[in-house]
Coordinates of C-alpha atoms in Angstrom, one line a residue:
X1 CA 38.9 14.6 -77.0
X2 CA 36.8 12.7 -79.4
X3 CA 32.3 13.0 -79.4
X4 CA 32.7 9.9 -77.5
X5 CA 34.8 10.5 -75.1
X6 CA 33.0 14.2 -74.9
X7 CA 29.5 12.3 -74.4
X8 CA 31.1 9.9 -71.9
X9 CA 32.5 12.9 -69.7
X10 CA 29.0 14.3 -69.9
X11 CA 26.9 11.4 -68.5
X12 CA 29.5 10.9 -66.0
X13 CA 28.8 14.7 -64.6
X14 CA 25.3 14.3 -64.6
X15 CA 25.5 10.0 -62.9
X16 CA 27.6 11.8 -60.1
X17 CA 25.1 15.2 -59.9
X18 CA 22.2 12.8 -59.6
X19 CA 23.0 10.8 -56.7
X20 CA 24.9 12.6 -54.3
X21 CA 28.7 11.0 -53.0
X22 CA 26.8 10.5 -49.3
X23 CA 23.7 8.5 -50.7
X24 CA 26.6 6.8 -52.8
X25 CA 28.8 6.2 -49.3
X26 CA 25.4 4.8 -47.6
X27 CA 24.2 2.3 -49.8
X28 CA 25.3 -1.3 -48.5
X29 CA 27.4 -3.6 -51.1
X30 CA 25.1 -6.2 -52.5
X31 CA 25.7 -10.0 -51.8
X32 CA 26.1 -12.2 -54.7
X33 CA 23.8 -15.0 -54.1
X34 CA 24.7 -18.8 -53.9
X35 CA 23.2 -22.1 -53.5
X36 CA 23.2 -23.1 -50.0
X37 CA 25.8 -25.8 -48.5
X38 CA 24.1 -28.8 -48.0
X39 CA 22.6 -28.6 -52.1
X40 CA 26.4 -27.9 -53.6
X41 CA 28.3 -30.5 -52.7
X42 CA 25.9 -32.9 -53.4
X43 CA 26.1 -31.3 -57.4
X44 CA 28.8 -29.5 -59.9
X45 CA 26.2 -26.7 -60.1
X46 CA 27.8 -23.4 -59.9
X47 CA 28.1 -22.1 -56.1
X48 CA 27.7 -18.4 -56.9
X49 CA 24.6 -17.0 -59.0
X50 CA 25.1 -13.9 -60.3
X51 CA 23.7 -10.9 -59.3
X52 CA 20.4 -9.7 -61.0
X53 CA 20.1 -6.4 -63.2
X54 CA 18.9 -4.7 -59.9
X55 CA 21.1 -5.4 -57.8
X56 CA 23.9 -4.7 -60.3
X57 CA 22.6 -1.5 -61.0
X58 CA 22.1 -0.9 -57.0
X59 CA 26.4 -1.5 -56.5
X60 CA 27.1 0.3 -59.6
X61 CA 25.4 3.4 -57.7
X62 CA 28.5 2.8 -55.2
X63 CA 31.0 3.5 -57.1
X64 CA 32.6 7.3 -56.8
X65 CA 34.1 7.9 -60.1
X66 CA 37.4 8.9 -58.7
X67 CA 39.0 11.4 -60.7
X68 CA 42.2 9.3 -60.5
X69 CA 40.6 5.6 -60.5
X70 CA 43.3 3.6 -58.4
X71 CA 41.1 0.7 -59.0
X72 CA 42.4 0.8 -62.8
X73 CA 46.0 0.9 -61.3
X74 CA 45.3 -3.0 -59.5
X75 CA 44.0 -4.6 -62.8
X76 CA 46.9 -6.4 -64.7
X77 CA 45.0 -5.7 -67.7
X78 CA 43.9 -2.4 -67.2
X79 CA 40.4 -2.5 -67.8
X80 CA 38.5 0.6 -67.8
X81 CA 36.7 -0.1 -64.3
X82 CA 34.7 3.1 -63.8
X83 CA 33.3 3.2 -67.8
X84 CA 32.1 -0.1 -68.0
X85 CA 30.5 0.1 -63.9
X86 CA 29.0 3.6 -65.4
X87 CA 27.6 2.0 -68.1
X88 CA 25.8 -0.8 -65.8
X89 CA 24.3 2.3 -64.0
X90 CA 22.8 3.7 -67.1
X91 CA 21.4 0.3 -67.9
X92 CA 23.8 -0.2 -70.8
X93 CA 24.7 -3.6 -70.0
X94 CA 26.0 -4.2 -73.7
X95 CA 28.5 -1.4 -73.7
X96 CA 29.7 -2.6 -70.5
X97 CA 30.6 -6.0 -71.6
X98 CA 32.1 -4.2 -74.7
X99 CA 33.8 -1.7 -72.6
X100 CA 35.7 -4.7 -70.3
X101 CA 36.7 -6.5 -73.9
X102 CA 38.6 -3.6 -75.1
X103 CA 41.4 -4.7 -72.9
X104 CA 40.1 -8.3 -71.4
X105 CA 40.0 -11.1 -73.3
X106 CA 37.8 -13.5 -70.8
X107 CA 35.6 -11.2 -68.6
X108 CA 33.1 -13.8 -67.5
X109 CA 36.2 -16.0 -66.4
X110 CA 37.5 -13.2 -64.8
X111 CA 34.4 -12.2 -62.5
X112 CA 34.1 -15.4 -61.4
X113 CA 38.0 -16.6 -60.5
X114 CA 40.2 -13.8 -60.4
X115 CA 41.3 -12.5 -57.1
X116 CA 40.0 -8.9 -57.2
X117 CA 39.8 -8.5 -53.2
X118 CA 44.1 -8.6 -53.7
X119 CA 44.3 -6.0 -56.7
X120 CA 41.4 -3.8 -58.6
X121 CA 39.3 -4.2 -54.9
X122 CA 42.3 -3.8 -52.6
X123 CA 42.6 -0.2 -54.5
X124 CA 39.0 0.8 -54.0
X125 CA 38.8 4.3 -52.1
X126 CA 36.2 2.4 -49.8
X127 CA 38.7 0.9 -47.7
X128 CA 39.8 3.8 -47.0
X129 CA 36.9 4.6 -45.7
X130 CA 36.9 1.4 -43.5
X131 CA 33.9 0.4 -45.8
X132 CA 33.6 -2.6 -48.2
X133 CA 35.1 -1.7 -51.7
X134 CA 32.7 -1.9 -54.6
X135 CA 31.9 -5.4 -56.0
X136 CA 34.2 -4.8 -59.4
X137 CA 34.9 -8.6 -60.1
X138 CA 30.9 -9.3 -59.7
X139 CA 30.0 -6.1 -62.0
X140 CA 32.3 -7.7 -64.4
X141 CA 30.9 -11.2 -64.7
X142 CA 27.4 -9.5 -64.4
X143 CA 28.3 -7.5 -67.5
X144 CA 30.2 -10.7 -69.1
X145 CA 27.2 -12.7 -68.7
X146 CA 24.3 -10.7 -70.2
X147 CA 26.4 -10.2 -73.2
X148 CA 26.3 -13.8 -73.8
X149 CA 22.7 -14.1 -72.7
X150 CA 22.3 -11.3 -75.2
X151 CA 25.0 -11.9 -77.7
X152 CA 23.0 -10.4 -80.7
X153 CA 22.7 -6.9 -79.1
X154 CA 25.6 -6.8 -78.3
X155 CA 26.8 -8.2 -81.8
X156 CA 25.3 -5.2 -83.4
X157 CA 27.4 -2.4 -81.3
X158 CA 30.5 -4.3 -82.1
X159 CA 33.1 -3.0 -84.1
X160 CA 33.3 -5.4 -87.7
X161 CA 36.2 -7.8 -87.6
X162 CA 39.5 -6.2 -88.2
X163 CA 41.5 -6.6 -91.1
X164 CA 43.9 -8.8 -91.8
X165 CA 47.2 -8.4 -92.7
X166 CA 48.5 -11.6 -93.3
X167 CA 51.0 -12.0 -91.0
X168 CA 50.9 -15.5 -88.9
X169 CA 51.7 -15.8 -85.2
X170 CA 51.7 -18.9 -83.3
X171 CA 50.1 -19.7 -79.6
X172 CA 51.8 -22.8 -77.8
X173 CA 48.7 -23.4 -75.4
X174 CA 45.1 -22.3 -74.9
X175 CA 45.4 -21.1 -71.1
X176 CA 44.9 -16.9 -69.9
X177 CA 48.2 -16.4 -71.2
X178 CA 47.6 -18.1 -74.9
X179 CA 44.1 -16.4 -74.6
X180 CA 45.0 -13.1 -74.1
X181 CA 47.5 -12.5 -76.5
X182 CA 45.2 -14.1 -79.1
X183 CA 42.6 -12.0 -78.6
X184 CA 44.8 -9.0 -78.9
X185 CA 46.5 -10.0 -81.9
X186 CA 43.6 -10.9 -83.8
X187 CA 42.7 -7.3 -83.1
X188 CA 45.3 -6.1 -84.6
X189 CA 44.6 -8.3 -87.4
X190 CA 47.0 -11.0 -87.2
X191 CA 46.7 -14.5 -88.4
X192 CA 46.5 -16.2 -85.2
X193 CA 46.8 -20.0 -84.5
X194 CA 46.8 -21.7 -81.1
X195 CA 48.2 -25.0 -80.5
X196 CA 46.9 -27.2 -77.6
X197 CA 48.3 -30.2 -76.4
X198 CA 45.1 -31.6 -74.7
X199 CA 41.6 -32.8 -76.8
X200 CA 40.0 -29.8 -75.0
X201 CA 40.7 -25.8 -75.3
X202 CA 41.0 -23.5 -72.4
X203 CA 44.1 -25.0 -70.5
X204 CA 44.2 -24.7 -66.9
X205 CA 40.4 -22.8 -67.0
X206 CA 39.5 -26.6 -68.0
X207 CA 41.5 -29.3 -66.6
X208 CA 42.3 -27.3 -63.4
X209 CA 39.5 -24.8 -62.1
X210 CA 35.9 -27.2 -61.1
X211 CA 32.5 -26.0 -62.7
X212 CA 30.8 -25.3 -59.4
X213 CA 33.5 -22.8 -59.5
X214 CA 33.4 -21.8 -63.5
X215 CA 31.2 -23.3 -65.7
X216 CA 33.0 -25.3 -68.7
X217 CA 30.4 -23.6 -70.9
X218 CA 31.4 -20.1 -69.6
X219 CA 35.2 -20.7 -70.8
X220 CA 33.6 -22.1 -74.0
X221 CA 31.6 -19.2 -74.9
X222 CA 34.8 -16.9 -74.4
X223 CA 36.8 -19.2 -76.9
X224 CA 34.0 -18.9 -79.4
X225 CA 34.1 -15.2 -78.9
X226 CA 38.0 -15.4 -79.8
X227 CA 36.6 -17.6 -82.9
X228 CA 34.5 -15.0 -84.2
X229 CA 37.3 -12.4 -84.6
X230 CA 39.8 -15.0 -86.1
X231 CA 41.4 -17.1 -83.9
X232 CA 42.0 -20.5 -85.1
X233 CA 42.6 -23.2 -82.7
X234 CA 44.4 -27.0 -83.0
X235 CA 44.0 -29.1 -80.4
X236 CA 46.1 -32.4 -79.8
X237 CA 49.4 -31.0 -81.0
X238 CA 52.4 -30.9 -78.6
X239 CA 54.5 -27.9 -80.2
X240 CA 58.0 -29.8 -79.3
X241 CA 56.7 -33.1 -80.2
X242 CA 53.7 -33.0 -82.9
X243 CA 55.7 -29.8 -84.3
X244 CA 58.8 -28.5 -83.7
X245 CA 59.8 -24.9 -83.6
X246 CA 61.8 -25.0 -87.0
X247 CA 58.3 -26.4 -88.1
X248 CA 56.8 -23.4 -86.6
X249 CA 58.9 -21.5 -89.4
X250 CA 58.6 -23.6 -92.2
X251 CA 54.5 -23.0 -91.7
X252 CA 55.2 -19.4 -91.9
X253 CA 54.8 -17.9 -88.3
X254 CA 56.7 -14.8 -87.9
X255 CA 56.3 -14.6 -83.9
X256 CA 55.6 -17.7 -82.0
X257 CA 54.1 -17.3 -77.8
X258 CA 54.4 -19.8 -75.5
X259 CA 51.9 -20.2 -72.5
X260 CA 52.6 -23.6 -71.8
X261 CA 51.5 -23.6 -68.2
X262 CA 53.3 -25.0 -65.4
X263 CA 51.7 -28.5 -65.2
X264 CA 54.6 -30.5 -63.5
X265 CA 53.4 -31.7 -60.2
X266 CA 55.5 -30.8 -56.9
X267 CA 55.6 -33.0 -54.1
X268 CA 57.3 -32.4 -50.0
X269 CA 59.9 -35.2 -50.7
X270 CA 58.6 -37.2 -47.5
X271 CA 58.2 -41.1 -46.6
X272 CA 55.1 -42.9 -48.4
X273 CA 54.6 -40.4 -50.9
X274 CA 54.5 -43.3 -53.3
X275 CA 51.5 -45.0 -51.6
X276 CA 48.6 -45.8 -53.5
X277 CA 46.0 -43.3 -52.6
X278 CA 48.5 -40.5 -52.5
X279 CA 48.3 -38.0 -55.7
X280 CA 48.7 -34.6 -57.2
X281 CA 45.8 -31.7 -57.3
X282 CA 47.2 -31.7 -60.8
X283 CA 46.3 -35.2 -61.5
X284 CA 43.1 -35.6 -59.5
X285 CA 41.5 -32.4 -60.8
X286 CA 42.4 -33.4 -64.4
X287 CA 40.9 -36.7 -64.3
X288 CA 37.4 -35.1 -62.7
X289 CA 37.2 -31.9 -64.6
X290 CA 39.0 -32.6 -68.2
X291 CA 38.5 -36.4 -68.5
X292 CA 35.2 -36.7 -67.1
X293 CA 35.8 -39.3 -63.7
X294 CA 32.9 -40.0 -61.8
X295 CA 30.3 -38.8 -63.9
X296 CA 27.9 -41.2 -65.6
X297 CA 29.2 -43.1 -68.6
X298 CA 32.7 -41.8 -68.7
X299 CA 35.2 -45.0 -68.0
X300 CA 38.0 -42.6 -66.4
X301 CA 39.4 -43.7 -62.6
X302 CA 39.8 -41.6 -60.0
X303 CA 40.3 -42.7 -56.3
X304 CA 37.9 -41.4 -54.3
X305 CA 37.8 -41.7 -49.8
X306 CA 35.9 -41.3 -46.8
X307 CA 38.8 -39.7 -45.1
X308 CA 40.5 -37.1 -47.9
X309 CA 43.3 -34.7 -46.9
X310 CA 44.5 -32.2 -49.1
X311 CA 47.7 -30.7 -48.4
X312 CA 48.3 -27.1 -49.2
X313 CA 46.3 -23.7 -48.7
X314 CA 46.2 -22.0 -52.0
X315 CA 43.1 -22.3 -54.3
X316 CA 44.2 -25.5 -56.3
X317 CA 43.7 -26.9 -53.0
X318 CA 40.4 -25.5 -52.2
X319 CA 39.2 -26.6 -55.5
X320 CA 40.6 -30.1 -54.3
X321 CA 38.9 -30.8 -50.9
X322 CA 35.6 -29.2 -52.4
X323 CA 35.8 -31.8 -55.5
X324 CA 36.5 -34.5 -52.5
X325 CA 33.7 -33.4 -51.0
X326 CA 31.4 -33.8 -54.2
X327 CA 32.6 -36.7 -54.5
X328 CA 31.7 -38.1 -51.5
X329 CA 34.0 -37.8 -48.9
X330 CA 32.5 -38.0 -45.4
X331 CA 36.1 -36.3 -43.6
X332 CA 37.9 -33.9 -46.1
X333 CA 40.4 -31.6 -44.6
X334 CA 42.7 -29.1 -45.4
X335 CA 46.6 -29.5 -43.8
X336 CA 48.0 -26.3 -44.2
X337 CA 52.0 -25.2 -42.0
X338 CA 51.0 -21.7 -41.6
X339 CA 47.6 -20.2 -40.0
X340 CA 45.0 -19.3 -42.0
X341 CA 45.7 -15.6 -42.1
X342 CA 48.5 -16.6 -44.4
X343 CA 46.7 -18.9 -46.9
X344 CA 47.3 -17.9 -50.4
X345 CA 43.6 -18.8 -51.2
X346 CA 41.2 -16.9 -51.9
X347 CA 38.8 -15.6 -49.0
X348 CA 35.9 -16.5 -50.6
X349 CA 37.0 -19.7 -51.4
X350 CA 38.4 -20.6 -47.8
X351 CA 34.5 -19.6 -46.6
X352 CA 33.0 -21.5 -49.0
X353 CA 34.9 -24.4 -48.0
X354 CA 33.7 -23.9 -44.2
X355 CA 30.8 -23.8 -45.2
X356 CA 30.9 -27.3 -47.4
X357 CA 32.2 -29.1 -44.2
X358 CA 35.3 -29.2 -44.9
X359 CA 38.3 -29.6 -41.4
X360 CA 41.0 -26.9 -41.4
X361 CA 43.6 -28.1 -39.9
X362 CA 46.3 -25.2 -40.3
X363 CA 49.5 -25.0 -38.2
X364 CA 50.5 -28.7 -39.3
X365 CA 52.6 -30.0 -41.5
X366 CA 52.8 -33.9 -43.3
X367 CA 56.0 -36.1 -42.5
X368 CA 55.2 -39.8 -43.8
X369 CA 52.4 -41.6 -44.5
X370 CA 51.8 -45.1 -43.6
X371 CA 50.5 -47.7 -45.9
X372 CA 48.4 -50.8 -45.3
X373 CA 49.6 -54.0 -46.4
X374 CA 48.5 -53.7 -49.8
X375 CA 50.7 -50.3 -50.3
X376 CA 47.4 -48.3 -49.5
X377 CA 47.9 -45.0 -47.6
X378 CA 45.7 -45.5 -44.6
X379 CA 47.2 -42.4 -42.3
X380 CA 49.3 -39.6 -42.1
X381 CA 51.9 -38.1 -39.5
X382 CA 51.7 -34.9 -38.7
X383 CA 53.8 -32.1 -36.5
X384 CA 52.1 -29.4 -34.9
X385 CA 54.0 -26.0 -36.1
X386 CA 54.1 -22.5 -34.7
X387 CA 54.9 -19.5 -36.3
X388 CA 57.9 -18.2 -36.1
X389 CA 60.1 -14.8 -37.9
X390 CA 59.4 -13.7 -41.1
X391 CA 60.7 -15.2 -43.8
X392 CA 62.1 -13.4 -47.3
X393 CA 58.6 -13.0 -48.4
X394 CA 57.8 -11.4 -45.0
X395 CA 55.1 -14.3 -44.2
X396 CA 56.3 -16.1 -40.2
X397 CA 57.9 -18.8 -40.9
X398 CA 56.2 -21.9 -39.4
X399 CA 58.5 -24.0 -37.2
X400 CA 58.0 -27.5 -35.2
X401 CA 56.5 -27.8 -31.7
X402 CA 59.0 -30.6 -30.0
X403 CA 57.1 -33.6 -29.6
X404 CA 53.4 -32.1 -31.0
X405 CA 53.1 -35.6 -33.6
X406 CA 50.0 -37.0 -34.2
X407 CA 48.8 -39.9 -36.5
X408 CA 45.5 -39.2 -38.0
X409 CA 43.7 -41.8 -40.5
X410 CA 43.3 -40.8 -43.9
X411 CA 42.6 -43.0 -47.3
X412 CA 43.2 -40.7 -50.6
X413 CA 45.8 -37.8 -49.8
X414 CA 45.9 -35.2 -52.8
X415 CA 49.1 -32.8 -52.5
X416 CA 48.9 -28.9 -53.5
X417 CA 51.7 -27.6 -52.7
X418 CA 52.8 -25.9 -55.9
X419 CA 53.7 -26.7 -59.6
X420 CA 56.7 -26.3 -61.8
X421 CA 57.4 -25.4 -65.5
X422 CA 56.0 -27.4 -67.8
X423 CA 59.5 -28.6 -69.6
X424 CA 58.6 -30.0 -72.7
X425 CA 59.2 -26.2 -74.7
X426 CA 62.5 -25.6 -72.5
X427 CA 63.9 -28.8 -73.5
X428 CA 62.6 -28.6 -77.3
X429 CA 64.5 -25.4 -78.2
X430 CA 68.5 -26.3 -77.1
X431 CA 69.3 -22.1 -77.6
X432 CA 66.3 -20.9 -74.9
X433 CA 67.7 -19.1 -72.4
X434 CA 66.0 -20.8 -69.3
X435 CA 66.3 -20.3 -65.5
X436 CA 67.7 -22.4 -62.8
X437 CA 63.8 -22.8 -62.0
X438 CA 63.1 -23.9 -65.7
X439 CA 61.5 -20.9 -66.6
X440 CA 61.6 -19.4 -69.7
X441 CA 63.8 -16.3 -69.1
X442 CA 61.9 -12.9 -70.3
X443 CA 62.5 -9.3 -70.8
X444 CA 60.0 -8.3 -68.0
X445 CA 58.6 -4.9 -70.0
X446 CA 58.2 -6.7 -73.5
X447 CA 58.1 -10.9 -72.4
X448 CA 60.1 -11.2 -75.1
X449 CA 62.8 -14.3 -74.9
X450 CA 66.3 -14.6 -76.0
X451 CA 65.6 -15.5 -79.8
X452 CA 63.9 -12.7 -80.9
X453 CA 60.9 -14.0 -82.5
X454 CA 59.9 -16.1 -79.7
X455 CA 57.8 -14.4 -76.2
X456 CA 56.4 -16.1 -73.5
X457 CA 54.5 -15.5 -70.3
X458 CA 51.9 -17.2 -67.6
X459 CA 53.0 -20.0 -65.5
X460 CA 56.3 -21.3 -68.0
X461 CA 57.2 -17.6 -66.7
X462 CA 55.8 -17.3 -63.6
X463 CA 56.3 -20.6 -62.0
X464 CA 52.8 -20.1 -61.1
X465 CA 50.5 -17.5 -61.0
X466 CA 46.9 -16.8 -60.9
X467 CA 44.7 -16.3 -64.5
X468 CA 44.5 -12.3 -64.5
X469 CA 48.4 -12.0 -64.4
X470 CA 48.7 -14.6 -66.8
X471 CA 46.4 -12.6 -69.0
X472 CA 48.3 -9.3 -68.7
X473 CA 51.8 -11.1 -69.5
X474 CA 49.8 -11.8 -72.8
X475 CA 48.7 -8.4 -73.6
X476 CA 52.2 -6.7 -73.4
X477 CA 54.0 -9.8 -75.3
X478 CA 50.9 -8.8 -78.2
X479 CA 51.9 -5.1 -77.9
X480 CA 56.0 -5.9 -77.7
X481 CA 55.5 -8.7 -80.7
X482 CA 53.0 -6.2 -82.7
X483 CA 56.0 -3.2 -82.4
X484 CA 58.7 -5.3 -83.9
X485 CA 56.2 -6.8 -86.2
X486 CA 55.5 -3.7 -88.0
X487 CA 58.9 -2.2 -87.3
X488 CA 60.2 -5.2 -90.0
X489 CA 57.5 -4.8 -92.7

């Protein structure tokens, strides 16, 4: 053991010998504050505020130290959950955020989007004691957050840059995934270059997730983090169009990544889906969050209604009927076949949405929408399900109620029901090996792909997936690619 683990260990002993585990047990979990209802939807403004130094410090006195931190187990990216929640209860908020970015390459995105109530919360020995688990995903964007308020202190207990080696790598797109394993290359001191499609940098954290639920300027101070240890970054370059990947070689990269996303649209395959007024989340959230619709002075269209249905119950959708909402509509509702016990969203997100005014209607399911007789959609039919067995994924499978058909009015209709591969890599590289769902096929343990110089992972693995799992496919292609790399010098 090193003096710094030693010292660690020793201010651990005396945190837990000052504050017994039963005052721990008895303090309440702090609530992160927000702006109330009837404010947010008229604004982008962030909905959740942060928690203060107090209160952080007051949750970080929750947390038990567990010998064996299961909490650790549930983050894809292994962050070191007790050390940096110790440091916040010392007051060393700096060492905290450095603490999170030894293994996480976008902490502030990650306390505000990740799903930490399904992994690093859902492991918390709280529940075991039938009490709320300690606010991890809130510690970390409180930690994330006064570094960059603080960015010079925290500058100074930095490690310097590392050096480089001058070996090239390549990053085909600037989502979690491309982010990740950029970060963790650059550590290593690679020469890393990521190529984005789009005018803007940050994938998916841009185009697909609103500001009143993360702040463009949070996901830009991360990239400029990534910046300052290296990373370069291209933006309007379509690797398979602008480049190709024999380009790729001929520039010099020895291992190329692609985190291409999975930004092809799915839709139910019913009548009317063709309608004017009836649209992707992908599209509509792209045209409001990347391209600027709505907002004063920008010329980009986006249909907007007084009656908005979104149909799906994951997040996108969430982010969908709340951006309705913003955007004026007077009815926005959420169509969802199952019950809400068995909406993918998050909890948080399905509350907030309640709270914003926005109509639940789960157990129904879209079968055609009608147009007016300019081709507009003016209303939707509906069946009324019930849930049924199981299906493969163990979830009840939602089935009709004979005869329960309604027709409800509606005049924009935005469809979240999922997303496929984005196929422009897969059908750029003819030897890929790729799956019947046209995702790049992976050695699960390494992410690397059939050629041997090329890894992948996120959504062109995944199919879809939410940003913390992208990020950890990213960290073990850098580890996998950074093994061979050395192994051929």
């Amino acid at each position: 053991m090193n003096k710094d683990n030693t010292r660690e260990a020793a201010w651990r002993v005396e945190l837990r010998n000052s504050l017994p585990t039963k005052e721990r047990t008895s303090i309440p979990r702090v609530v992160m504050p927000q702006l109330d209802a009837a404010y947010r939807v008229t604004c982008n403004d962030e909905v959740n505020q942060g928690l203060s130094a107090e209160q952080a410090v007051g949750e970080s006195r929750r947390c038990l130290d567990c010998p064996d931190p299961q909490c650790m187990q549930g983050c894809p990216v292994a962050v070191n959950i007790p050390g940096f929640i110790k440091n916040i209860e010392r007051g060393e908020f700096a060492l905290a955020a450095l603490t999170i970015k030894e293994t996480s390459a976008l902490p502030a995105v990650c306390g505000r989007v990740c799903p930490q109530e399904k992994q690093c919360e859902s492991r918390c020995i709280y529940n075991k004691m039938k009490k709320p688990p300690v606010a991890i995903g809130n510690l970390e964007r409180f930690a994330a957050d006064y570094e960059r308020e603080f960015s010079s202190q925290c500058l100074e207990m930095s490690a310097d840059k590392p050096l480089r080696n001058g070996i090239k790598v390549a990053v085909v797109g600037s989502g979690p995934a491309g982010l990740s394993f950029a970060g963790d290359m650059a550590k290593r001191g690679y020469d890393v270059t990521v190529f984005e499609a789009l005018h803007e940098i940050g994938g998916v954290l841009i185009y697909g997730i609103p500001e009143f639920r993360l702040p463009n300027r949070i996901v830009e101070a991360e990239i400029d983090s990534l910046r300052s240890i290296g990373v370069e970054f291209v933006k309007d370059c379509i690797i398979g169009k602008t480049l190709s990947y024999d380009d790729l070689h001929a520039m010099g990269f020895k291992g190329i990544f692609v985190a291409s996303g999975a930004g092809l649209p799915r839709f139910m395959g019913i009548p009317g889906e063709n309608f004017i007024g009836v649209m992707s989340s992908n599209e509509y959230l792209t045209r409001i969050n990347l391209m600027g619709a709505g907002q004063p002075g920008e010329d980009t269209p986006v249909l907007t209604g007084k009656r908005v249905a979104v149909i799906g119950g994951g997040n996108t959708a969430m982010d969908s009927v709340r951006t309705a909402r913003r955007h004026g509509a007077e009815t926005a509702m959420i169509v969802y076949r199952r019950s809400e016990a068995e909406m993918p969203a998050r909890v948080e997100e399905v509350e907030h949405a309640k709270e914003e005014g926005v109509i639940f209607m789960t157990l129904h399911n879209p079968l055609e929408y009608l147009a007016d007789d300019k081709g507009h959609v003016r209303a939707m039919k509906v069946q009324r399900m019930e849930l049924g067995e199981p299906d493969e994924s163990g979830r009840r499978s939602p089935v009709p109620v004979e005869g329960a058909i309604e027709e409800i009015p509606v005049d924009v209709v935005i469809v979240s029901v999922g997303v496929s591969p984005n196929p422009l890599i897969p059908n750029a590289i003819s030897q890929l090996e790729i799956s019947r769902r046209g995702t790049i096929v992976v050695n699960d343990e390494t992410m690397c792909s059939n050629l041997p110089d090329l890894y992948a992972g996120g959504d062109i693995v995944r199919g879809g997936a939410t940003v913390i799992l992208a990020m950890g496919d990213g960290r073990r292609a850098a580890e996998a690619m950074n093994k061979k790399l050395e192994a051929n010098e």
